[in-house]
Coordinates of C-alpha atoms in Angstrom, one line a residue:
X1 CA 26.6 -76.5 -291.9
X2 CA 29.7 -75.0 -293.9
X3 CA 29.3 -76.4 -298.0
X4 CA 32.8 -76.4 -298.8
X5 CA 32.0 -75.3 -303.1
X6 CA 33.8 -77.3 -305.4
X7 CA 34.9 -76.2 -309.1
X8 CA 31.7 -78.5 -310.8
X9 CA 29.1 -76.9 -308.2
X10 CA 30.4 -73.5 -308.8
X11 CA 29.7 -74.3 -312.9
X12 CA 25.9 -75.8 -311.5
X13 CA 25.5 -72.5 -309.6
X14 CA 26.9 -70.3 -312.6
X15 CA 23.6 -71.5 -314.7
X16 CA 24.1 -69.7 -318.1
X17 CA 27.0 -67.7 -316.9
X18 CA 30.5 -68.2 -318.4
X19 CA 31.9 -71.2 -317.5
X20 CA 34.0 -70.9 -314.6
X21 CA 37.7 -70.1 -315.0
X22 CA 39.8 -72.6 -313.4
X23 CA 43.0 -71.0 -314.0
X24 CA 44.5 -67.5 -314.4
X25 CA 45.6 -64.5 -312.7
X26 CA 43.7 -62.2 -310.8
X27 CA 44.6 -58.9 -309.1
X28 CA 43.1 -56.7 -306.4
X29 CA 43.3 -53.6 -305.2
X30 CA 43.0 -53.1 -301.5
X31 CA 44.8 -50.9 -298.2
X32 CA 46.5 -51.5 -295.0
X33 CA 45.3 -54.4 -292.8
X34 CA 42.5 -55.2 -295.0
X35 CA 45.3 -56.0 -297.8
X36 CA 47.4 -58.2 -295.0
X37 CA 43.8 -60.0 -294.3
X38 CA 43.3 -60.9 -298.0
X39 CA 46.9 -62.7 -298.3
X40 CA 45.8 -64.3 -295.4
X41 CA 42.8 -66.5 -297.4
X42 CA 44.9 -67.1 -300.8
X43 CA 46.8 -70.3 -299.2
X44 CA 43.1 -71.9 -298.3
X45 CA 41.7 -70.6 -301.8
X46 CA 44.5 -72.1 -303.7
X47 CA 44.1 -75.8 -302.0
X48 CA 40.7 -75.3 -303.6
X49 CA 41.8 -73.6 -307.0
X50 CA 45.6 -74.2 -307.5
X51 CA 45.6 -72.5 -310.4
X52 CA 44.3 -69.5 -310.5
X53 CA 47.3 -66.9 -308.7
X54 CA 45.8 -64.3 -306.6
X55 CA 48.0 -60.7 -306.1
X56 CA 46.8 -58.3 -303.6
X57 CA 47.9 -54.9 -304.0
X58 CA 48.3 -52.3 -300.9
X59 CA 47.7 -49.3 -302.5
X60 CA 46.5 -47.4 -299.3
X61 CA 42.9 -46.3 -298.4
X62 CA 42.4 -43.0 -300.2
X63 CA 45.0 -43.9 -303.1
X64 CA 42.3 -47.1 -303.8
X65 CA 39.5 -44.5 -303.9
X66 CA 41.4 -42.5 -305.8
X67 CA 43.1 -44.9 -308.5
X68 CA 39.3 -46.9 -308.6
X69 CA 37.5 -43.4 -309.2
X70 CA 39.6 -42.4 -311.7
X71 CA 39.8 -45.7 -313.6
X72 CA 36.2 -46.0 -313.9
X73 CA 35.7 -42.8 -315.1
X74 CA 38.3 -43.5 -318.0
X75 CA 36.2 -46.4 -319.1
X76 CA 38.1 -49.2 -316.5
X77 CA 41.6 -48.3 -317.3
X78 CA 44.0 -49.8 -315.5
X79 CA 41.8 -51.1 -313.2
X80 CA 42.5 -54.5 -311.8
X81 CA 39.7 -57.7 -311.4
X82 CA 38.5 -56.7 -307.9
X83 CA 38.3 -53.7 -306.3
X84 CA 38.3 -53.0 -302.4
X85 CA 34.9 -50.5 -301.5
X86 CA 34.0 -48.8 -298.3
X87 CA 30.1 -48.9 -297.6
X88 CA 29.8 -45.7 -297.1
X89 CA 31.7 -44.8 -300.6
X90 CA 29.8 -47.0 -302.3
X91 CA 26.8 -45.3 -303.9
X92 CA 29.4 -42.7 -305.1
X93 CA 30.7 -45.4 -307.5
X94 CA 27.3 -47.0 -308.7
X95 CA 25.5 -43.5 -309.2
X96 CA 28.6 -42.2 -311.5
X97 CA 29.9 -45.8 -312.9
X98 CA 26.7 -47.8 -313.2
X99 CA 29.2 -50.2 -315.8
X100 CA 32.1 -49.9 -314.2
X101 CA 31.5 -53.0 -312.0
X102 CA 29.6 -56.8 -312.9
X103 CA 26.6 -56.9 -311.2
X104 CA 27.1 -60.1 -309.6
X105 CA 24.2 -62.1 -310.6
X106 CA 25.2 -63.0 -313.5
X107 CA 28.0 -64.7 -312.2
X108 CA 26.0 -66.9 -309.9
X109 CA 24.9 -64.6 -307.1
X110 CA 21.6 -65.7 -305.9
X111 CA 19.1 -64.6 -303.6
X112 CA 20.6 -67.4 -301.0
X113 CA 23.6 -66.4 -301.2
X114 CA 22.4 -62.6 -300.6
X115 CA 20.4 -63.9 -297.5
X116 CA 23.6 -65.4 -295.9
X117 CA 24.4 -61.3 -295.3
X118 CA 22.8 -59.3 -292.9
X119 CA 20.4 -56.2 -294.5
X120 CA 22.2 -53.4 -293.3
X121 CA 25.7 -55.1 -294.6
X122 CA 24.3 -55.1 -298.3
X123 CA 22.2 -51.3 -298.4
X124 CA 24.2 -49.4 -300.1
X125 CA 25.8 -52.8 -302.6
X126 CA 22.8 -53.3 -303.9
X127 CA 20.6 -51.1 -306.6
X128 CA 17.1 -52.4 -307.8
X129 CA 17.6 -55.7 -308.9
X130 CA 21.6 -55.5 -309.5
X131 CA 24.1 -56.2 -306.9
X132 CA 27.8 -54.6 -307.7
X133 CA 29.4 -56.0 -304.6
X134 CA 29.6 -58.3 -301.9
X135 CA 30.0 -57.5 -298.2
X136 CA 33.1 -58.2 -296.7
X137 CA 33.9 -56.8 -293.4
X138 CA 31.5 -55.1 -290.9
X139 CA 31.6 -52.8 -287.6
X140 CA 29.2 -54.0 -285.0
X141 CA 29.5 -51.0 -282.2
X142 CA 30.6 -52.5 -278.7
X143 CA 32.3 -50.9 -275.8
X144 CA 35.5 -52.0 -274.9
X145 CA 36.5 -51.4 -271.3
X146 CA 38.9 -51.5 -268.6
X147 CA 37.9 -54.4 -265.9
X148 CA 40.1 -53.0 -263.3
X149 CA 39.2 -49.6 -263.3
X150 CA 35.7 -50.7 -263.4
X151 CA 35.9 -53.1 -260.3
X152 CA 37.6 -50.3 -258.6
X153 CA 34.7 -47.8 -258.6
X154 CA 32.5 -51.0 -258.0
X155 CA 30.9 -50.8 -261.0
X156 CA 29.3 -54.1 -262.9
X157 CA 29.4 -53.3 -266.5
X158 CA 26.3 -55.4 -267.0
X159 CA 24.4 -53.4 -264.9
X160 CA 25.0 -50.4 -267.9
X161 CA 21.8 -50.4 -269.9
X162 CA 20.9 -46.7 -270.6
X163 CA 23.3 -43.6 -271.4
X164 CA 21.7 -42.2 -268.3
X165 CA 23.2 -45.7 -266.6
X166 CA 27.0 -44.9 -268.5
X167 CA 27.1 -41.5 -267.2
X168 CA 26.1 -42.6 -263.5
X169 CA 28.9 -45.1 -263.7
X170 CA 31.3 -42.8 -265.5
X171 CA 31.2 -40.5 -262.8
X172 CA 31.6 -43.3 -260.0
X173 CA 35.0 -44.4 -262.2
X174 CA 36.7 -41.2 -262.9
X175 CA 36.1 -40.5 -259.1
X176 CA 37.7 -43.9 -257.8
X177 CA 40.7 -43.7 -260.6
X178 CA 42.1 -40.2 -260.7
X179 CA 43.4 -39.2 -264.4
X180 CA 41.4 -41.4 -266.0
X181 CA 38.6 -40.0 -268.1
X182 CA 35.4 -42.7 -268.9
X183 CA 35.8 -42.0 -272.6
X184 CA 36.9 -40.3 -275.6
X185 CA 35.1 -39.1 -279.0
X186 CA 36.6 -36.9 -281.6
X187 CA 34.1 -34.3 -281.2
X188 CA 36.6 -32.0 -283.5
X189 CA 37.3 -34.3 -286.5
X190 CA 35.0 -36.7 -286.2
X191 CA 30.9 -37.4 -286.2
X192 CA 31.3 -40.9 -285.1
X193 CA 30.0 -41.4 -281.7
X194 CA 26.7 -39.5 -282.8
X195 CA 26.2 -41.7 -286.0
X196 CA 26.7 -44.5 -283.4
X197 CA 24.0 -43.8 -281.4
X198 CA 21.9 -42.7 -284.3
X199 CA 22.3 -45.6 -285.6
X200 CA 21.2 -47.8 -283.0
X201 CA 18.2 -45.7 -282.5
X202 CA 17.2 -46.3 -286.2
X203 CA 17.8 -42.8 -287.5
X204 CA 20.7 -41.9 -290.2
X205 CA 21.2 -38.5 -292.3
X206 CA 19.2 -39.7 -295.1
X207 CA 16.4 -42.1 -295.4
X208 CA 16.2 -45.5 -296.4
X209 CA 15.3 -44.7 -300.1
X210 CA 18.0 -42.1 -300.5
X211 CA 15.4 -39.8 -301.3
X212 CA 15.1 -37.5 -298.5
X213 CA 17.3 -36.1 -295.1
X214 CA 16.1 -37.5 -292.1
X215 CA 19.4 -36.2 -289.6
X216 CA 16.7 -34.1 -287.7
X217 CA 14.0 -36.7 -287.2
X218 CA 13.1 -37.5 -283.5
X219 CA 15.7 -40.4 -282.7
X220 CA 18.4 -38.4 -284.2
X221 CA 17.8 -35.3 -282.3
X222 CA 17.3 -37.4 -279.0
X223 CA 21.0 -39.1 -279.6
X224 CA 23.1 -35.6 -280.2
X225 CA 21.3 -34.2 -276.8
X226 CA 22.2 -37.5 -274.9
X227 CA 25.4 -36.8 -276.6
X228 CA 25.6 -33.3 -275.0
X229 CA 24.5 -34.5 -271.9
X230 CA 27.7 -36.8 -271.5
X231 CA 29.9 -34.2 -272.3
X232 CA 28.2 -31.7 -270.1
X233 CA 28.9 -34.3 -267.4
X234 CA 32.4 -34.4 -268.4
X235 CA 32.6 -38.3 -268.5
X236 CA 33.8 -37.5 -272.4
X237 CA 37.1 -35.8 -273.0
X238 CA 37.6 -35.4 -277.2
X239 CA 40.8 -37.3 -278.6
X240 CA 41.3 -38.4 -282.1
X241 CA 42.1 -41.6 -283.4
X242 CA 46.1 -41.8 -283.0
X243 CA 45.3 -40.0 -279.0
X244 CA 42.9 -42.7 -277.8
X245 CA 45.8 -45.3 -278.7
X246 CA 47.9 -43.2 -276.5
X247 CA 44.9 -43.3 -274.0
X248 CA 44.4 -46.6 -274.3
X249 CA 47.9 -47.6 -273.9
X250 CA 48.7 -45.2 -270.6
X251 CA 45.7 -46.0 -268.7
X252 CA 44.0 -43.1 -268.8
X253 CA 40.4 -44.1 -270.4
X254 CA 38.1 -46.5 -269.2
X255 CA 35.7 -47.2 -272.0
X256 CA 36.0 -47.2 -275.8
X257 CA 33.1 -47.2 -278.7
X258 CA 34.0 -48.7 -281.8
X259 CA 32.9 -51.1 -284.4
X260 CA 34.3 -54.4 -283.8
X261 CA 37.3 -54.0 -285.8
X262 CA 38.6 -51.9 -282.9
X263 CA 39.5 -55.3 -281.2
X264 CA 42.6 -55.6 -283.1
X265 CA 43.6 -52.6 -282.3
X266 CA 43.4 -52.3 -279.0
X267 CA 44.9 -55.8 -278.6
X268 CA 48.0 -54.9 -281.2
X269 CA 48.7 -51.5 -280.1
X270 CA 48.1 -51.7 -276.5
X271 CA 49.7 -55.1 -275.5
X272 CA 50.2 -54.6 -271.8
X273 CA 46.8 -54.1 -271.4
X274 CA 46.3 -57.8 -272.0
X275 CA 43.7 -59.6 -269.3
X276 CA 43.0 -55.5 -268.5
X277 CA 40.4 -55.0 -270.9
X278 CA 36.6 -56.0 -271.5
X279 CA 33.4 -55.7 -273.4
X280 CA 30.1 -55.3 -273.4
X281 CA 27.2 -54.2 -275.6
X282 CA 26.7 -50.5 -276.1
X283 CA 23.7 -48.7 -274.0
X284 CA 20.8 -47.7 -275.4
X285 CA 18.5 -44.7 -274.6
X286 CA 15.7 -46.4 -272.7
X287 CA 16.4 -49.5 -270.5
X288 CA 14.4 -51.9 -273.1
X289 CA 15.7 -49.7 -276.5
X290 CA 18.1 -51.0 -279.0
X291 CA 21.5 -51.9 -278.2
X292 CA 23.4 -52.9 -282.0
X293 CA 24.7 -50.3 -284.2
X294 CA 27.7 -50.3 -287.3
X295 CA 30.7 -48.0 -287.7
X296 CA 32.4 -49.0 -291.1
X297 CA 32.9 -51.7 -293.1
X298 CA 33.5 -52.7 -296.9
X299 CA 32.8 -55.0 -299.5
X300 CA 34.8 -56.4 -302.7
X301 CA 33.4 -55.1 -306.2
X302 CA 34.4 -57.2 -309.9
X303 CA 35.3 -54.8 -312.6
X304 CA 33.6 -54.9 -316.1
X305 CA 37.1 -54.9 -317.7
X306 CA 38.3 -58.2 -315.7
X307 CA 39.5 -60.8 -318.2
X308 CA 39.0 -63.5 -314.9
X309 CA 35.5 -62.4 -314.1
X310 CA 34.2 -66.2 -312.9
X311 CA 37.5 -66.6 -310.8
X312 CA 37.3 -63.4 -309.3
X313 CA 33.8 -64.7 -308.3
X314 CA 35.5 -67.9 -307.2
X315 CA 37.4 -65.6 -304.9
X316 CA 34.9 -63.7 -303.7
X317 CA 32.6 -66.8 -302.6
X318 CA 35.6 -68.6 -300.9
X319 CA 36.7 -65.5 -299.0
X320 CA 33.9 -63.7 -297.9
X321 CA 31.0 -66.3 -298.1
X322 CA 32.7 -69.3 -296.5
X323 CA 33.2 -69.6 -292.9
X324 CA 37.3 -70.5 -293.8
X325 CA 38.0 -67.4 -295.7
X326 CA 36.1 -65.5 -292.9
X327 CA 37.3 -66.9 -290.1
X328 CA 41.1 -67.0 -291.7
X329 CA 40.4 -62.8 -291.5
X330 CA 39.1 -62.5 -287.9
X331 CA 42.0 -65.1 -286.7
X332 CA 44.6 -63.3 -288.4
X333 CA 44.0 -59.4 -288.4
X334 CA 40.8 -58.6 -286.3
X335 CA 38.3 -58.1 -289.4
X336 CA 34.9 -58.8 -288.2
X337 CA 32.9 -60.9 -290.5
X338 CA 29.7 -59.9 -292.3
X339 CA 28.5 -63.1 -292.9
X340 CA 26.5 -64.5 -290.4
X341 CA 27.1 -68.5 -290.4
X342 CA 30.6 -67.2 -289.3
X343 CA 28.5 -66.9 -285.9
X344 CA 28.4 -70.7 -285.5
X345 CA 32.0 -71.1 -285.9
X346 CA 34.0 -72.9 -283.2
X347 CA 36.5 -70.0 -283.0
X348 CA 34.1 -67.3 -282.3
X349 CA 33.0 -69.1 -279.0
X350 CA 36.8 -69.7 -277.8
X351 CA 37.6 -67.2 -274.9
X352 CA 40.2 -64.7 -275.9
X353 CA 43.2 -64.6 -273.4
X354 CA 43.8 -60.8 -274.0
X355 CA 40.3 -59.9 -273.1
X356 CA 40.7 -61.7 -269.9
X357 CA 39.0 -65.0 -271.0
X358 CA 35.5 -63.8 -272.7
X359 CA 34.3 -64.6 -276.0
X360 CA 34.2 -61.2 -277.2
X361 CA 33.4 -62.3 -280.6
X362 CA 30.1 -64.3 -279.6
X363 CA 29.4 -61.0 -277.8
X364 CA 30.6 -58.6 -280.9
X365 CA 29.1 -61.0 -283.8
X366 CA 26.0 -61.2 -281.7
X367 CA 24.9 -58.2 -282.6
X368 CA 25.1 -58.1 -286.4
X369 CA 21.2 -59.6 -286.9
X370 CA 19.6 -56.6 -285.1
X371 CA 21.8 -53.7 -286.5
X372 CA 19.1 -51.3 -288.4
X373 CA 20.6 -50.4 -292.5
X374 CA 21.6 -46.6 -292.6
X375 CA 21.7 -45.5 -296.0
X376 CA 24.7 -43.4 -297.1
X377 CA 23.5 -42.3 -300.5
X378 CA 26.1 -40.6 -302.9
X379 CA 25.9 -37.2 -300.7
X380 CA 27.4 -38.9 -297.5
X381 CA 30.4 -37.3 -297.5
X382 CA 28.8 -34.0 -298.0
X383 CA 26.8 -34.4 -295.3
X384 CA 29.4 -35.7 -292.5
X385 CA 30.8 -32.2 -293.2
X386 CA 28.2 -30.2 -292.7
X387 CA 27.4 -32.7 -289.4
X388 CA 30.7 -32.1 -288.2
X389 CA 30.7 -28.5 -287.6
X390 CA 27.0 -28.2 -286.7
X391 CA 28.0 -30.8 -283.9
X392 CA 31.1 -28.9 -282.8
X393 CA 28.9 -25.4 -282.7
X394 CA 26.2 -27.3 -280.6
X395 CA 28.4 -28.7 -278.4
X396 CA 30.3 -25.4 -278.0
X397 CA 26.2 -24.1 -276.9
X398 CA 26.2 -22.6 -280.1
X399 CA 22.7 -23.6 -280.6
X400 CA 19.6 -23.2 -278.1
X401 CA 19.3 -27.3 -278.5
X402 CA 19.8 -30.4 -280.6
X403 CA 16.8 -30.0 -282.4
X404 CA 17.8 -26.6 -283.5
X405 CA 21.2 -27.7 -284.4
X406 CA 20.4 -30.7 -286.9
X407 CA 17.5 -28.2 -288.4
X408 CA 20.1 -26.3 -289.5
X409 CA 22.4 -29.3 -290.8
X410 CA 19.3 -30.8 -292.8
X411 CA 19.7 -27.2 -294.3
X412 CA 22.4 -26.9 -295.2
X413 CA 22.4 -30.9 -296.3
X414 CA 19.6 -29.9 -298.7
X415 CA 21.4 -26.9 -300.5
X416 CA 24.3 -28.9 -300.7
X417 CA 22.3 -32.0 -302.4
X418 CA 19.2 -30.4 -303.8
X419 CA 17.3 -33.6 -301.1
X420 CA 14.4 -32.6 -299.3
X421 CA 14.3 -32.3 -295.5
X422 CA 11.7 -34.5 -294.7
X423 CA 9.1 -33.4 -292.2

């Protein structure tokens, strides 16, 4: 049951923090539709806390990195109260800037409230007993599909379990609707689909420690060949992000993979396709195997130099670990919530009339419990480099197999990070 928090059990759950701030100003710096999704929450946090003025800034996704990178390494200047963080950024901030942000137990974040987050959500937030952030938005992987091309080629997307299963039926498709491809990947910019299916599997390029490279472990290796093996069947045409809109809209794929904020923008940017369009859960390499995975996601971080620390907690607690502020997100802009009480919510249950009447969020959310943490350590952006041009060689046959290839990335991975390969 939702506990609505009110200002004196905020002060109870504070302890020997500061008492809380019931008025004042606080900023924060965030991008895009994230930004338009915070707005969204300040009317229902203000009929809590009237007095305390929230101001989001839309500064842009790399300009946030940038401006919050820069300001933490000139001591917090000109940073603002709260900070917008992708996961897979995060440990770049923590390993430089261990003071740049509060660790949030001292402002009242227990081990409850931790709990009300799935694992995998709060992996890279979280460093021995200090926790700099708390998770916002998340990217459970589904598959978003065309009914209508499906029921053409008499194909039952339940009936989809295995890779093996999604190549059979991509062929049956593209055969009964000429011109249109099953799906798209950008094999050429792009490691996503193969950290997807890694993912699921339980295999990431580092491991869960940080301490070692684990991109050429068994699971790994098995999900780029299956990834091969689609494009060898030519069920995968590669098409990056601003293409598969185009796709999308003209009617010329048949299945998407995304995290769940790809909802929104199929529904936004491809309105005719309303009542078209489907989903179901992602396919797994054996018939019984895994079937939950992430792609993105980020989390709100308090700066040490915030003069409204407790009310910047106050915001953080309404909007991200309330059912409200959550909800008030998904409702308004598509961003999938990380907490997962949000699950119970009457909304997510509702049937969604663009996606012909299913409750793709009960679907979507479903999932968030049994996605495995992938650890991006402080080298993850190193490493999706290197991944990215082993996968585009061994695609291109460049390599006598996958196990070959991703030898040679956890390589080069380790001369670029001084990491061990592990065996």
């Amino acid at each position: 049951m939702r506990t609505i928090l009110t200002c004196a059990a905020f002060a109870l759950a504070l302890g020997s923090a500061p008492a809380f701030a019931q008025s004042g100003e606080i900023t924060i710096w965030s991008w895009n539709v994230a930004a338009s999704s915070l707005k969204a929450t300040i009317e229902g946090f203000n009929k809590q806390f009237p007095d305390i003025k929230v101001t989001v800034q839309d500064l842009g996704n790399q300009p946030t990195y940038d401006k919050s990178i820069a300001g933490c390494a000139a001591g917090g200047e000109g940073l603002p109260d709260i900070v917008t963080i992708e996961n897979g950024e995060a440990e770049n901030y923590w390993s430089q800037f261990p003071d740049c942000f509060v660790d949030l137990h001292t402002l009242g974040y227990t081990a409850e409230d931790q709990a009300k987050f799935p694992d995998f959500k709060r992996t890279e937030l979280e460093v021995e007993d200090k926790a700099y952030a708390m998770p916002w938005d998340s990217g459970p992987v589904a598959m978003y599909y065309r009914r209508d091309f499906y029921e053409k080629a008499g194909v039952d997307p339940a009936s989809i379990k295995t890779w093996d299963d999604f190549i059979a039926a991509g062929k049956k498709i593209q055969d009964a609707n000429p011109g249109v491809t099953m799906t798209n990947a950008d094999f050429n910019g792009d490691s996503e689909f193969f950290r997807m299916i890694a993912n699921e599997q339980g295999c990431a390029y580092f491991a869960a420690d940080g301490q070692s490279i684990t991109v050429n472990q068994p699971a790994c290796v098995a999900s780029m060949t299956k990834i091969k093996e689609m494009k060898d069947a030519g069920i995968i045409t590669s098409a990056d992000w601003s293409t598969k809109i185009t796709n999308n809209t003209a009617g010329t794929v048949a299945t998407q993979m995304y995290g769940g904020w790809y909802e929104g923008t199929i529904r936004t940017e491809s309105p005719d396709g309303s009542g078209k369009w489907g989903v179901y859960l992602m396919p797994s390499l054996t018939a019984d195997g895994p079937r939950a995975a992430n792609l993105g996601g980020s989390s709100l971080a308090i700066t040490s130099v915030s003069n409204n620390k407790e009310a910047a907690y106050a915001y953080l607690k309404y909007s991200l670990a309330t059912n409200e502020g959550q909800i008030a997100m998904l409702k308004g802009f598509g961003l999938v919530p990380s907490l997962i009480s949000a699950l119970d919510d009457p909304y997510v249950s509702e049937g969604q009339p663009y996606w012909g009447g299913q409750a793709v969020w009960k679907d979507i959310l479903g999932t968030l419990p049994k996605v495995v943490p992938s650890r991006g350590t402080p080298f993850q952006s190193d490493a999706e480099i290197i991944v990215r041009a082993v996968q585009t060689k061994y695609l291109g046959g460049g390599y006598p197999d996958a196990k070959a290839a991703l030898d040679d990335a956890a390589s080069q991975i380790a001369s670029a990070t001084g990491l061990p390969a592990k065996e």
